[in-house]
Coordinates of C-alpha atoms in Angstrom, one line a residue:
M1 CA 91.8 104.8 114.2
S2 CA 94.2 102.1 111.7
R3 CA 94.9 103.1 109.4
T4 CA 95.1 100.1 106.8
R5 CA 98.6 98.9 105.6
I6 CA 99.1 98.4 102.2
A7 CA 100.5 94.7 101.6
L8 CA 102.6 94.6 99.1
L9 CA 104.1 91.3 100.1
A10 CA 100.5 89.9 100.9
A11 CA 99.4 91.1 96.9
M12 CA 102.1 89.1 95.4
A13 CA 101.3 85.9 97.1
L14 CA 98.3 86.0 96.4
V15 CA 98.7 86.1 92.0
G16 CA 101.8 83.8 92.2
G17 CA 104.0 86.8 92.4
V18 CA 102.7 89.1 90.5
T19 CA 103.2 93.0 91.6
G20 CA 99.4 93.0 92.5
T21 CA 98.6 94.5 89.0
A22 CA 97.0 93.4 86.2
F23 CA 98.2 94.9 82.7
A24 CA 96.7 94.5 79.1
V25 CA 99.7 92.4 77.1
D26 CA 100.2 93.1 73.2
P27 CA 99.3 89.4 71.7
G28 CA 101.8 87.9 69.4
G29 CA 104.4 91.2 69.7
A30 CA 100.5 92.8 68.0
D31 CA 101.7 96.4 68.0
A32 CA 99.3 98.6 71.4
A33 CA 96.9 99.6 68.6
A34 CA 95.8 96.1 68.0
V35 CA 94.8 95.6 72.0
P36 CA 91.1 97.7 72.2
C37 CA 91.9 98.2 76.1
T38 CA 94.4 98.0 78.7
V39 CA 93.6 97.4 82.6
D40 CA 95.4 98.2 85.8
Y41 CA 94.1 96.7 88.7
K42 CA 96.1 97.7 91.7
I43 CA 95.7 96.7 95.4
Q44 CA 96.5 99.9 97.0
N45 CA 96.2 99.2 100.7
Q46 CA 95.1 95.6 102.7
W47 CA 94.4 94.3 105.7
S48 CA 92.8 91.5 107.3
T49 CA 89.4 91.9 106.0
G50 CA 89.1 94.5 103.0
F51 CA 91.3 96.6 100.7
T52 CA 91.2 98.9 98.6
A53 CA 92.0 99.4 94.8
A54 CA 93.0 101.8 91.9
V55 CA 91.6 101.1 88.5
T56 CA 92.5 102.6 84.9
I57 CA 91.2 102.1 82.0
T58 CA 93.1 103.0 78.8
N59 CA 91.3 102.8 75.4
N60 CA 93.3 102.4 72.1
S61 CA 89.7 101.6 70.1
A62 CA 87.1 104.2 68.8
A63 CA 85.8 107.0 71.1
K64 CA 83.7 106.8 73.5
S65 CA 80.5 109.0 75.2
S66 CA 80.3 106.4 78.0
W67 CA 81.8 103.1 78.9
S68 CA 81.3 100.1 81.5
L69 CA 84.0 97.8 82.7
K70 CA 82.9 94.3 84.0
W71 CA 84.6 92.2 85.9
S72 CA 83.9 89.2 87.8
Y73 CA 85.4 87.3 91.5
A74 CA 86.8 84.2 91.8
G75 CA 86.3 84.6 95.7
D76 CA 84.1 86.4 97.8
Q77 CA 85.2 89.9 97.4
K78 CA 82.7 92.3 97.8
V79 CA 82.8 96.4 96.6
T80 CA 81.6 98.7 99.4
S81 CA 81.9 101.9 98.2
G82 CA 84.0 103.6 94.8
W83 CA 85.0 107.2 93.6
N84 CA 85.1 108.3 90.6
A85 CA 82.6 106.1 89.0
K86 CA 79.6 104.3 89.6
V87 CA 80.3 100.4 90.9
S88 CA 77.6 97.8 91.5
Q89 CA 78.2 94.1 92.0
S90 CA 75.9 91.4 91.9
G91 CA 77.0 88.1 93.1
A92 CA 80.7 87.6 91.9
A93 CA 80.0 90.1 89.0
V94 CA 81.4 93.7 89.3
T95 CA 80.6 97.1 86.5
A96 CA 82.0 99.9 86.8
A97 CA 80.2 102.6 85.0
N98 CA 81.2 106.4 84.3
E99 CA 80.2 109.6 86.0
T100 CA 78.5 112.1 84.1
Y101 CA 82.5 114.2 84.5
N102 CA 84.4 112.0 83.3
A103 CA 82.1 109.7 80.3
Q104 CA 84.2 110.7 77.2
L105 CA 86.6 108.3 76.6
G106 CA 88.9 109.0 73.7
T107 CA 91.3 107.2 71.6
G108 CA 94.2 106.7 73.8
A109 CA 93.1 108.0 76.8
S110 CA 92.5 106.8 80.2
V111 CA 90.3 107.1 82.9
S112 CA 90.7 105.9 86.1
F113 CA 88.8 104.9 89.1
G114 CA 89.0 103.3 92.7
F115 CA 86.7 102.0 95.4
Q116 CA 86.6 99.8 98.5
G117 CA 86.1 96.3 99.6
S118 CA 86.0 93.0 102.1
Y119 CA 87.6 89.8 101.8
S120 CA 88.2 86.9 103.4
G121 CA 90.4 84.2 102.5
S122 CA 92.8 85.2 99.3
N123 CA 92.0 88.6 97.7
A124 CA 93.1 87.3 94.1
I125 CA 93.3 89.6 91.4
P126 CA 90.3 89.3 88.5
A127 CA 91.3 87.4 85.2
T128 CA 89.2 89.1 82.8
F129 CA 87.2 92.2 82.3
T130 CA 85.4 93.7 79.5
L131 CA 85.1 97.1 78.1
D132 CA 81.6 97.9 76.9
G133 CA 81.6 93.9 76.5
V134 CA 85.0 94.0 74.5
T135 CA 87.8 92.2 76.4
C136 CA 90.8 93.8 77.4
N137 CA 93.8 91.2 77.1
V138 CA 95.6 91.0 80.5
D139 CA 98.2 88.3 81.1
G140 CA 100.5 88.2 84.2
G141 CA 103.3 86.9 82.4
G142 CA 103.2 90.4 80.2
P143 CA 104.6 94.1 81.5
G144 CA 104.5 94.1 85.3
G145 CA 104.5 90.3 85.2
P146 CA 107.0 88.3 87.4
T147 CA 110.4 89.1 85.3
D148 CA 109.4 92.9 85.6
P149 CA 110.3 95.4 88.6
P150 CA 107.5 96.5 90.7
D151 CA 105.2 99.2 89.3
P152 CA 106.6 102.2 91.4
G153 CA 103.1 103.9 91.4
G154 CA 101.3 100.5 92.1
P155 CA 101.7 98.7 96.1
S156 CA 104.4 99.2 98.1
N157 CA 105.8 98.6 102.0
R158 CA 104.6 102.1 103.3
V159 CA 103.0 101.3 106.7
N160 CA 100.2 102.5 108.5
N161 CA 101.3 105.3 110.3
P162 CA 105.1 106.7 109.2
Y163 CA 105.7 108.4 112.5
E164 CA 104.7 105.0 114.7
G165 CA 108.3 103.1 115.4
A166 CA 110.6 105.8 113.9
K167 CA 113.0 108.8 114.6
V168 CA 111.8 111.6 113.3
Y169 CA 114.8 113.8 111.7
V170 CA 116.5 116.6 113.2
N171 CA 117.4 119.1 111.2
P172 CA 121.2 120.5 112.1
E173 CA 120.7 123.5 110.3
W174 CA 117.8 124.3 113.0
S175 CA 119.6 122.6 115.6
A176 CA 122.5 124.9 115.6
N177 CA 120.3 127.9 115.7
A178 CA 118.1 126.3 118.8
A179 CA 121.2 125.5 120.3
A180 CA 122.9 129.0 119.6
E181 CA 120.4 130.2 121.8
P182 CA 120.7 130.7 125.8
G183 CA 118.5 127.5 127.4
G184 CA 118.0 126.7 123.7
S185 CA 119.8 123.3 124.5
R186 CA 116.3 122.0 125.9
V187 CA 114.4 121.6 122.3
S188 CA 117.2 121.6 119.7
N189 CA 116.9 117.9 119.4
Q190 CA 113.8 118.1 118.0
P191 CA 112.4 117.0 114.3
T192 CA 111.5 120.1 112.7
G193 CA 110.4 120.4 109.0
V194 CA 112.5 121.2 106.0
W195 CA 110.5 124.3 104.0
L196 CA 111.6 123.6 99.9
D197 CA 110.2 126.9 99.5
R198 CA 112.0 127.6 96.2
I199 CA 113.4 126.1 93.3
A200 CA 117.1 126.8 94.7
A201 CA 116.2 125.3 98.2
I202 CA 116.8 121.5 96.1
N203 CA 119.9 122.0 95.7
G204 CA 120.7 124.5 98.7
A205 CA 120.7 128.5 99.0
N206 CA 122.7 130.7 100.3
G207 CA 124.9 128.7 101.5
K208 CA 122.2 126.0 102.8
M209 CA 121.8 122.3 102.7
G210 CA 120.2 121.0 99.9
L211 CA 117.3 118.2 99.3
R212 CA 120.4 115.4 98.8
A213 CA 122.4 116.7 101.7
H214 CA 119.6 116.5 104.2
L215 CA 118.2 112.7 102.6
D216 CA 122.1 111.5 103.4
E217 CA 122.6 113.3 107.1
A218 CA 118.7 111.4 107.4
L219 CA 120.4 108.2 106.5
R220 CA 122.8 108.8 108.9
Q221 CA 120.7 109.6 111.8
K222 CA 118.7 106.7 110.8
G223 CA 121.4 103.9 112.0
S224 CA 119.7 100.7 111.4
G225 CA 116.4 102.1 113.0
E226 CA 113.4 103.5 111.1
L227 CA 113.4 107.2 110.3
V228 CA 111.0 110.0 109.1
V229 CA 112.3 112.9 107.2
Q230 CA 110.0 115.7 107.0
F231 CA 109.7 118.2 103.5
V232 CA 107.3 120.9 103.3
I233 CA 107.0 120.9 99.4
Y234 CA 105.8 124.9 98.9
N235 CA 106.4 126.6 95.9
L236 CA 103.0 126.5 94.0
P237 CA 102.8 129.2 91.0
G238 CA 101.8 132.5 92.8
R239 CA 101.5 131.5 96.2
D240 CA 100.2 131.9 98.9
C241 CA 97.8 134.6 97.3
S242 CA 96.3 136.1 100.6
A243 CA 99.2 136.8 102.2
L244 CA 102.1 139.1 100.7
A245 CA 104.9 138.0 103.3
S246 CA 104.8 134.3 102.5
N247 CA 104.7 135.1 97.8
G248 CA 106.8 132.9 96.2
E249 CA 108.8 133.1 93.3
L250 CA 106.5 131.2 90.6
K251 CA 103.9 133.4 88.5
A252 CA 100.2 133.0 88.6
D253 CA 100.9 131.1 85.0
E254 CA 103.6 129.6 85.6
I255 CA 102.9 125.7 86.5
G256 CA 104.8 124.6 83.5
R257 CA 108.2 125.8 85.7
Y258 CA 106.6 124.1 88.9
K259 CA 105.7 121.1 86.9
T260 CA 109.5 120.9 85.6
E261 CA 111.9 122.9 87.4
Y262 CA 110.2 122.2 90.9
I263 CA 108.3 118.7 91.4
D264 CA 110.0 116.5 89.1
P265 CA 113.7 116.9 90.5
I266 CA 112.4 116.9 94.1
K267 CA 110.1 113.3 92.4
A268 CA 114.0 112.6 90.5
I269 CA 116.2 113.0 93.8
L270 CA 113.5 111.0 96.5
A271 CA 112.7 108.2 93.7
D272 CA 116.9 107.7 94.6
P273 CA 117.0 104.0 95.2
K274 CA 120.0 105.3 97.7
Y275 CA 116.7 106.5 100.0
A276 CA 114.4 104.1 100.0
S277 CA 115.1 103.2 103.5
L278 CA 113.7 106.1 104.9
R279 CA 110.4 107.6 105.3
I280 CA 109.5 110.1 103.5
V281 CA 106.2 112.7 105.0
T282 CA 105.9 115.5 102.3
T283 CA 104.0 117.9 103.4
V284 CA 102.0 119.3 100.2
E285 CA 101.3 123.4 99.6
I286 CA 100.7 125.2 102.8
D287 CA 97.6 127.4 102.6
S288 CA 96.7 127.1 99.1
L289 CA 93.8 125.2 98.4
P290 CA 91.6 126.7 101.7
N291 CA 92.2 129.8 99.8
L292 CA 90.5 129.0 96.9
V293 CA 87.1 128.8 99.3
T294 CA 87.6 131.4 101.9
N295 CA 89.3 134.3 100.0
T296 CA 87.5 134.0 96.4
G297 CA 84.0 135.3 94.9
S298 CA 81.4 137.8 96.5
R299 CA 82.7 136.8 100.6
P300 CA 84.2 140.0 102.0
T301 CA 87.6 138.1 102.6
A302 CA 87.9 137.8 99.1
V303 CA 91.1 139.0 97.3
P304 CA 91.8 139.7 93.7
Q305 CA 95.1 137.3 93.8
C306 CA 92.9 134.5 94.6
D307 CA 90.0 134.5 92.1
V308 CA 93.1 134.6 89.4
M309 CA 94.4 131.2 91.5
K310 CA 90.9 130.1 91.3
A311 CA 90.5 130.9 87.0
N312 CA 93.0 129.8 85.8
G313 CA 93.5 126.5 88.2
N314 CA 96.9 126.2 88.7
Y315 CA 96.6 125.8 92.8
V316 CA 94.6 122.6 91.9
K317 CA 96.8 121.5 88.8
G318 CA 99.6 122.0 91.1
V319 CA 99.0 120.0 94.2
G320 CA 97.6 117.1 91.6
Y321 CA 100.5 116.6 89.9
A322 CA 102.8 117.0 92.9
L323 CA 100.7 114.5 94.6
N324 CA 100.7 112.0 91.6
K325 CA 104.5 112.6 91.0
L326 CA 105.3 112.0 94.6
G327 CA 103.3 109.1 95.4
D328 CA 104.6 107.5 92.9
V329 CA 107.6 107.1 95.2
P330 CA 106.7 103.5 97.1
N331 CA 108.3 105.5 100.5
V332 CA 106.5 108.8 100.6
Y333 CA 103.7 109.5 102.7
N334 CA 102.3 112.7 101.2
Y335 CA 99.8 115.0 103.5
V336 CA 97.9 117.5 102.4
D337 CA 97.7 121.0 104.4
A338 CA 94.5 121.6 105.1
G339 CA 94.3 124.9 107.1
H340 CA 93.6 125.4 111.1
H341 CA 89.8 125.4 112.7
G342 CA 89.7 129.0 112.9
W343 CA 90.0 129.5 109.4
I344 CA 87.8 126.2 108.2
G345 CA 86.0 125.5 111.0
W346 CA 83.0 127.7 110.1
D347 CA 79.9 125.6 107.9
D348 CA 80.1 127.4 104.4
N349 CA 84.2 126.6 104.8
F350 CA 84.2 122.7 106.2
G351 CA 82.6 120.8 103.6
P352 CA 83.8 122.9 100.6
T353 CA 87.5 122.7 101.5
A354 CA 86.9 118.9 101.5
A355 CA 85.6 119.2 98.6
I356 CA 88.4 120.6 96.9
M357 CA 90.8 118.8 98.3
K358 CA 89.2 115.8 96.7
E359 CA 89.3 117.9 93.0
A360 CA 93.0 118.2 93.6
A361 CA 93.7 114.9 95.0
T362 CA 91.8 113.6 91.4
A363 CA 93.2 116.1 89.5
E364 CA 96.8 115.9 86.6
G365 CA 96.8 111.9 87.0
A366 CA 96.3 111.8 90.8
T367 CA 93.9 109.7 92.9
V368 CA 92.7 109.4 96.4
N369 CA 95.4 106.7 97.0
D370 CA 98.5 109.3 96.8
V371 CA 97.3 111.0 99.8
H372 CA 98.5 109.3 103.2
G373 CA 96.7 112.0 105.1
F374 CA 96.3 115.7 105.7
I375 CA 97.6 118.3 108.5
T376 CA 96.3 121.0 110.1
N377 CA 97.7 124.3 111.9
T378 CA 101.1 123.7 110.3
A379 CA 102.7 127.1 110.9
N380 CA 100.0 128.7 112.9
Y381 CA 98.8 128.9 116.5
S382 CA 95.8 127.1 117.0
A383 CA 95.5 125.9 120.7
L384 CA 95.6 122.0 120.7
K385 CA 92.9 121.3 123.1
E386 CA 90.8 124.2 124.8
N387 CA 89.5 122.4 128.7
N388 CA 88.4 125.5 129.9
F389 CA 84.9 125.6 128.2
T390 CA 83.2 123.3 125.0
I391 CA 81.1 124.6 122.3
D392 CA 78.5 123.4 123.9
D393 CA 78.3 125.6 126.7
T394 CA 75.8 127.8 127.6
V395 CA 76.4 131.1 129.7
A396 CA 73.6 134.2 130.3
G397 CA 71.8 132.8 128.3
K398 CA 73.8 132.2 125.3
S399 CA 75.9 129.9 123.7
V400 CA 79.7 129.5 123.8
R401 CA 79.4 129.7 119.5
E402 CA 78.0 133.7 120.0
S403 CA 81.1 135.0 121.7
K404 CA 83.4 137.1 119.2
W405 CA 86.0 134.4 119.2
I406 CA 83.7 132.0 118.6
D407 CA 82.2 133.4 116.1
W408 CA 79.9 130.3 115.4
N409 CA 82.3 128.9 114.7
R410 CA 81.8 124.8 115.3
Y411 CA 85.5 124.2 116.3
L412 CA 87.0 125.4 119.4
D413 CA 90.4 123.4 119.1
E414 CA 93.0 122.3 116.9
L415 CA 92.5 118.7 118.1
S416 CA 88.5 118.4 117.5
Y417 CA 88.7 120.3 114.5
A418 CA 91.6 117.5 112.3
Q419 CA 89.3 114.4 114.2
A420 CA 86.2 116.3 112.5
F421 CA 87.5 117.1 109.6
R422 CA 89.2 113.4 108.8
S423 CA 86.1 112.2 108.8
R424 CA 84.4 114.9 106.4
L425 CA 87.4 113.6 104.0
V426 CA 86.4 110.6 103.9
T427 CA 82.7 111.4 103.3
A428 CA 84.0 113.2 100.3
G429 CA 85.9 110.2 98.9
F430 CA 89.5 109.7 100.3
N431 CA 90.3 106.4 101.8
S432 CA 89.1 105.6 105.6
G433 CA 92.6 104.7 106.9
I434 CA 93.7 108.8 106.7
G435 CA 95.3 110.0 109.3
M436 CA 96.0 113.5 110.3
L437 CA 99.1 115.9 111.7
I438 CA 98.6 119.1 113.9
D439 CA 101.8 121.2 113.7
T440 CA 102.5 122.0 117.5
S441 CA 105.2 123.8 116.8
R442 CA 104.2 127.1 118.2
N443 CA 100.4 126.5 120.2
G444 CA 101.3 125.9 123.2
W445 CA 100.5 129.5 125.4
G446 CA 101.9 128.6 128.7
G447 CA 103.5 131.2 130.6
T448 CA 101.8 133.2 133.1
A449 CA 99.2 134.3 130.9
R450 CA 97.5 130.6 130.5
P451 CA 94.2 130.4 132.3
T452 CA 93.7 127.9 135.1
G453 CA 89.5 127.9 134.6
P454 CA 86.9 129.5 132.7
G455 CA 86.5 133.1 132.7
A456 CA 83.7 135.3 134.7
T457 CA 79.9 134.2 133.7
T458 CA 79.0 137.4 133.7
S459 CA 78.4 136.8 129.6
V460 CA 79.8 134.6 127.0
D461 CA 82.6 136.9 126.3
T462 CA 84.0 136.8 130.4
Y463 CA 83.4 133.1 130.1
V464 CA 85.1 132.4 127.0
D465 CA 88.1 135.1 126.7
G466 CA 89.0 134.5 130.4
G467 CA 89.6 131.1 129.8
R468 CA 91.1 130.3 126.5
Y469 CA 94.8 129.5 126.1
D470 CA 95.0 131.4 123.2
R471 CA 95.6 134.3 123.8
R472 CA 95.6 135.8 119.8
F473 CA 93.4 138.9 119.1
N474 CA 91.9 137.0 116.8
A475 CA 91.9 133.3 115.6
G476 CA 92.8 134.7 112.0
N477 CA 96.2 136.3 113.3
W478 CA 98.7 134.4 111.8
C479 CA 101.9 136.6 111.9
N480 CA 104.7 136.1 114.6
Q481 CA 102.3 136.2 117.3
S482 CA 103.2 137.9 120.5
G483 CA 102.5 135.8 123.5
A484 CA 103.0 132.7 121.7
G485 CA 104.7 129.5 123.0
L486 CA 106.3 126.1 122.2
G487 CA 102.9 123.4 121.8
E488 CA 103.3 119.4 122.1
R489 CA 106.5 118.3 121.6
P490 CA 106.4 116.0 118.6
K491 CA 104.8 111.9 119.6
A492 CA 103.4 109.4 117.4
A493 CA 99.9 108.1 117.6
P494 CA 99.0 110.7 120.3
A495 CA 95.1 110.6 119.9
A496 CA 92.1 108.6 117.6
G497 CA 92.6 109.7 113.8
I498 CA 95.7 111.5 114.1
D499 CA 99.3 110.2 112.8
A500 CA 101.6 113.0 115.0
Y501 CA 101.8 115.8 116.9
V502 CA 104.9 117.4 114.4
W503 CA 106.7 120.3 114.3
M504 CA 106.5 121.5 111.1
K505 CA 107.4 125.0 111.0
P506 CA 110.2 125.3 113.1
P507 CA 110.0 127.2 116.2
G508 CA 112.2 130.6 115.9
E509 CA 111.9 130.6 111.7
S510 CA 110.3 134.3 111.0
D511 CA 106.3 134.4 109.5
G512 CA 107.7 137.1 107.9
A513 CA 109.0 140.8 108.3
S514 CA 107.7 143.4 110.1
K515 CA 108.6 146.1 107.8
Q516 CA 109.4 146.2 104.4
I517 CA 113.0 144.6 103.7
P518 CA 113.9 144.3 99.8
N519 CA 115.2 140.9 99.2
D520 CA 115.7 138.1 96.2
E521 CA 113.3 136.0 97.2
G522 CA 109.9 137.1 96.0
K523 CA 108.7 137.6 99.7
G524 CA 106.8 140.6 100.1
F525 CA 105.7 142.8 103.0
D526 CA 102.5 141.7 104.6
R527 CA 100.4 144.3 107.2
M528 CA 99.3 141.0 109.1
C529 CA 103.6 141.5 110.4
D530 CA 103.1 144.5 111.1
P531 CA 102.7 145.0 115.2
T532 CA 101.0 148.7 114.5
Y533 CA 98.4 147.3 111.8
T534 CA 94.6 147.4 112.9
G535 CA 93.2 144.5 111.2
N536 CA 90.9 143.6 107.8
P537 CA 88.0 141.7 107.0
R538 CA 89.8 138.4 107.7
N539 CA 90.9 138.8 111.0
N540 CA 87.5 141.4 111.7
Y541 CA 89.2 144.3 112.2
N542 CA 92.2 143.4 115.4
M543 CA 95.1 144.4 116.0
S544 CA 97.8 141.9 114.5
G545 CA 99.5 140.6 117.6
A546 CA 102.9 140.4 115.5
L547 CA 106.2 140.6 117.1
S548 CA 108.4 144.0 116.5
D549 CA 111.8 143.8 114.3
A550 CA 111.4 140.5 112.8
P551 CA 112.6 139.7 110.0
L552 CA 111.9 137.9 106.7
S553 CA 110.0 134.9 106.8
G554 CA 112.3 132.4 107.4
H555 CA 115.4 133.2 108.4
W556 CA 116.2 132.8 112.1
F557 CA 114.3 135.5 114.7
S558 CA 115.7 135.1 117.7
A559 CA 113.9 137.1 120.1
Q560 CA 110.4 134.7 119.0
F561 CA 112.8 132.1 119.9
R562 CA 113.4 132.9 122.9
Q563 CA 109.4 133.8 123.6
L564 CA 108.6 130.7 122.5
M565 CA 110.7 128.5 125.4
Q566 CA 109.7 131.4 127.9
N567 CA 105.6 130.0 126.9
A568 CA 106.0 126.8 126.4
Y569 CA 103.3 124.2 127.4
P570 CA 104.1 121.6 128.8
P571 CA 106.4 123.9 130.3
L572 CA 110.8 123.5 129.2
S573 CA 112.4 122.2 132.7

């Protein structure tokens, strides 16, 4: 897979110095209301034979119950697919008409849609747009013209895969913790994610580095080359509705605080021109959107708080707002969390999760062009690749899918899930060039317990259980898992469709306390972190498999880190 590159310089050259955006202008300095409509046409991605574009229409005339935008191409551009509008083409003429859900266009209101197309030669921006037969005044000499700075939401110098050809930021705080452990120097130089898990983390809490301090250190590490710095955006209202250990500080209805006190300050810092040379990867809101699919409604896995978050829409709104605002920063690469195979891999979860990802990516002003990709297995333990059996194997007359471990899942490891889910996301309307990240920080499952071949063929269960690398009691177990090991080291472009293996969850930082610990971080006690817990419907009533004596989530857990090193796969030298 090769993601299409955004060609800022090419787009500027094609339109004679315009930034790749066509704007309506106010002829003769008249009021904006005198302009019947404005059209913002942005070439978002462009490569040798194709491109994607985003179009925003603003209606300054009477309210409309339906709309149709038309333009003609001067070259041989052909629209191949579209989203959020019915886009058709006849010869050079293109028509984009509303969908049923966005037909209403009030006075002063805007609507956005996007499409993918092909071209050869030039890819000039259309000169004229008409909305329901009325010309929208567009002129390259107006706003966004050659004398104005590039629109921050328009084409940027983002690259195909931010990890290729770049170093990745080593958090000095995590590195010091790792190096202080016996043998920790073997991995203390590895790059890990920085978690912004509450408002105070932006400026630095409890003596820890804040966002600016990390970015300044990233500039120092960068030197003259390219460098990726990874941040986890993790503070939604009613955060992690199904897991008490990672509950956050914002109440379910505090979407306003999330926007103004959390996302807006983060955006302001990331947009500082001082940091424009960094490749900033954001991992957006772990676990949130999948919870709205798997843990709501009449399912046995439903959790009342997840129903609350689905009803109030604040997960969708929050993710959309974050994508919109952070996506405006030209050197930010947004990756949305997409769960893991042992959570989303079943038929009744797979498609609906892709659909809700699309809903969030088009909420609060966001578009699919604000999403560079997705990340799976964040802070989880699902094995990267199970080599001792396949999903198509049959043993003793039964499919591997019938085993208790697989339990009718369509995927048995994280790589196959990530690649398949990427394809489903494209089908759902995301750009065909999206890439995936896989968190391999704790999914190595090495050491003496690692099987060297399949289990006995006595039954499908002995076959699978004897051969699987993942040694959890159940793939739904997620807290400080006993027997886990470090996985593949961070690596760029390791497989088709995968931008990188990353250590987004810093190894050695606890998932949650194994007993109740009073704290001022908004973190509760989850029985899934209690090694004596016998389970619930979400893990088929299995033991939790959690380590004992664990501290609060995010706090250093020395015993876990030592276990991860001991069981690393590939092994540490």
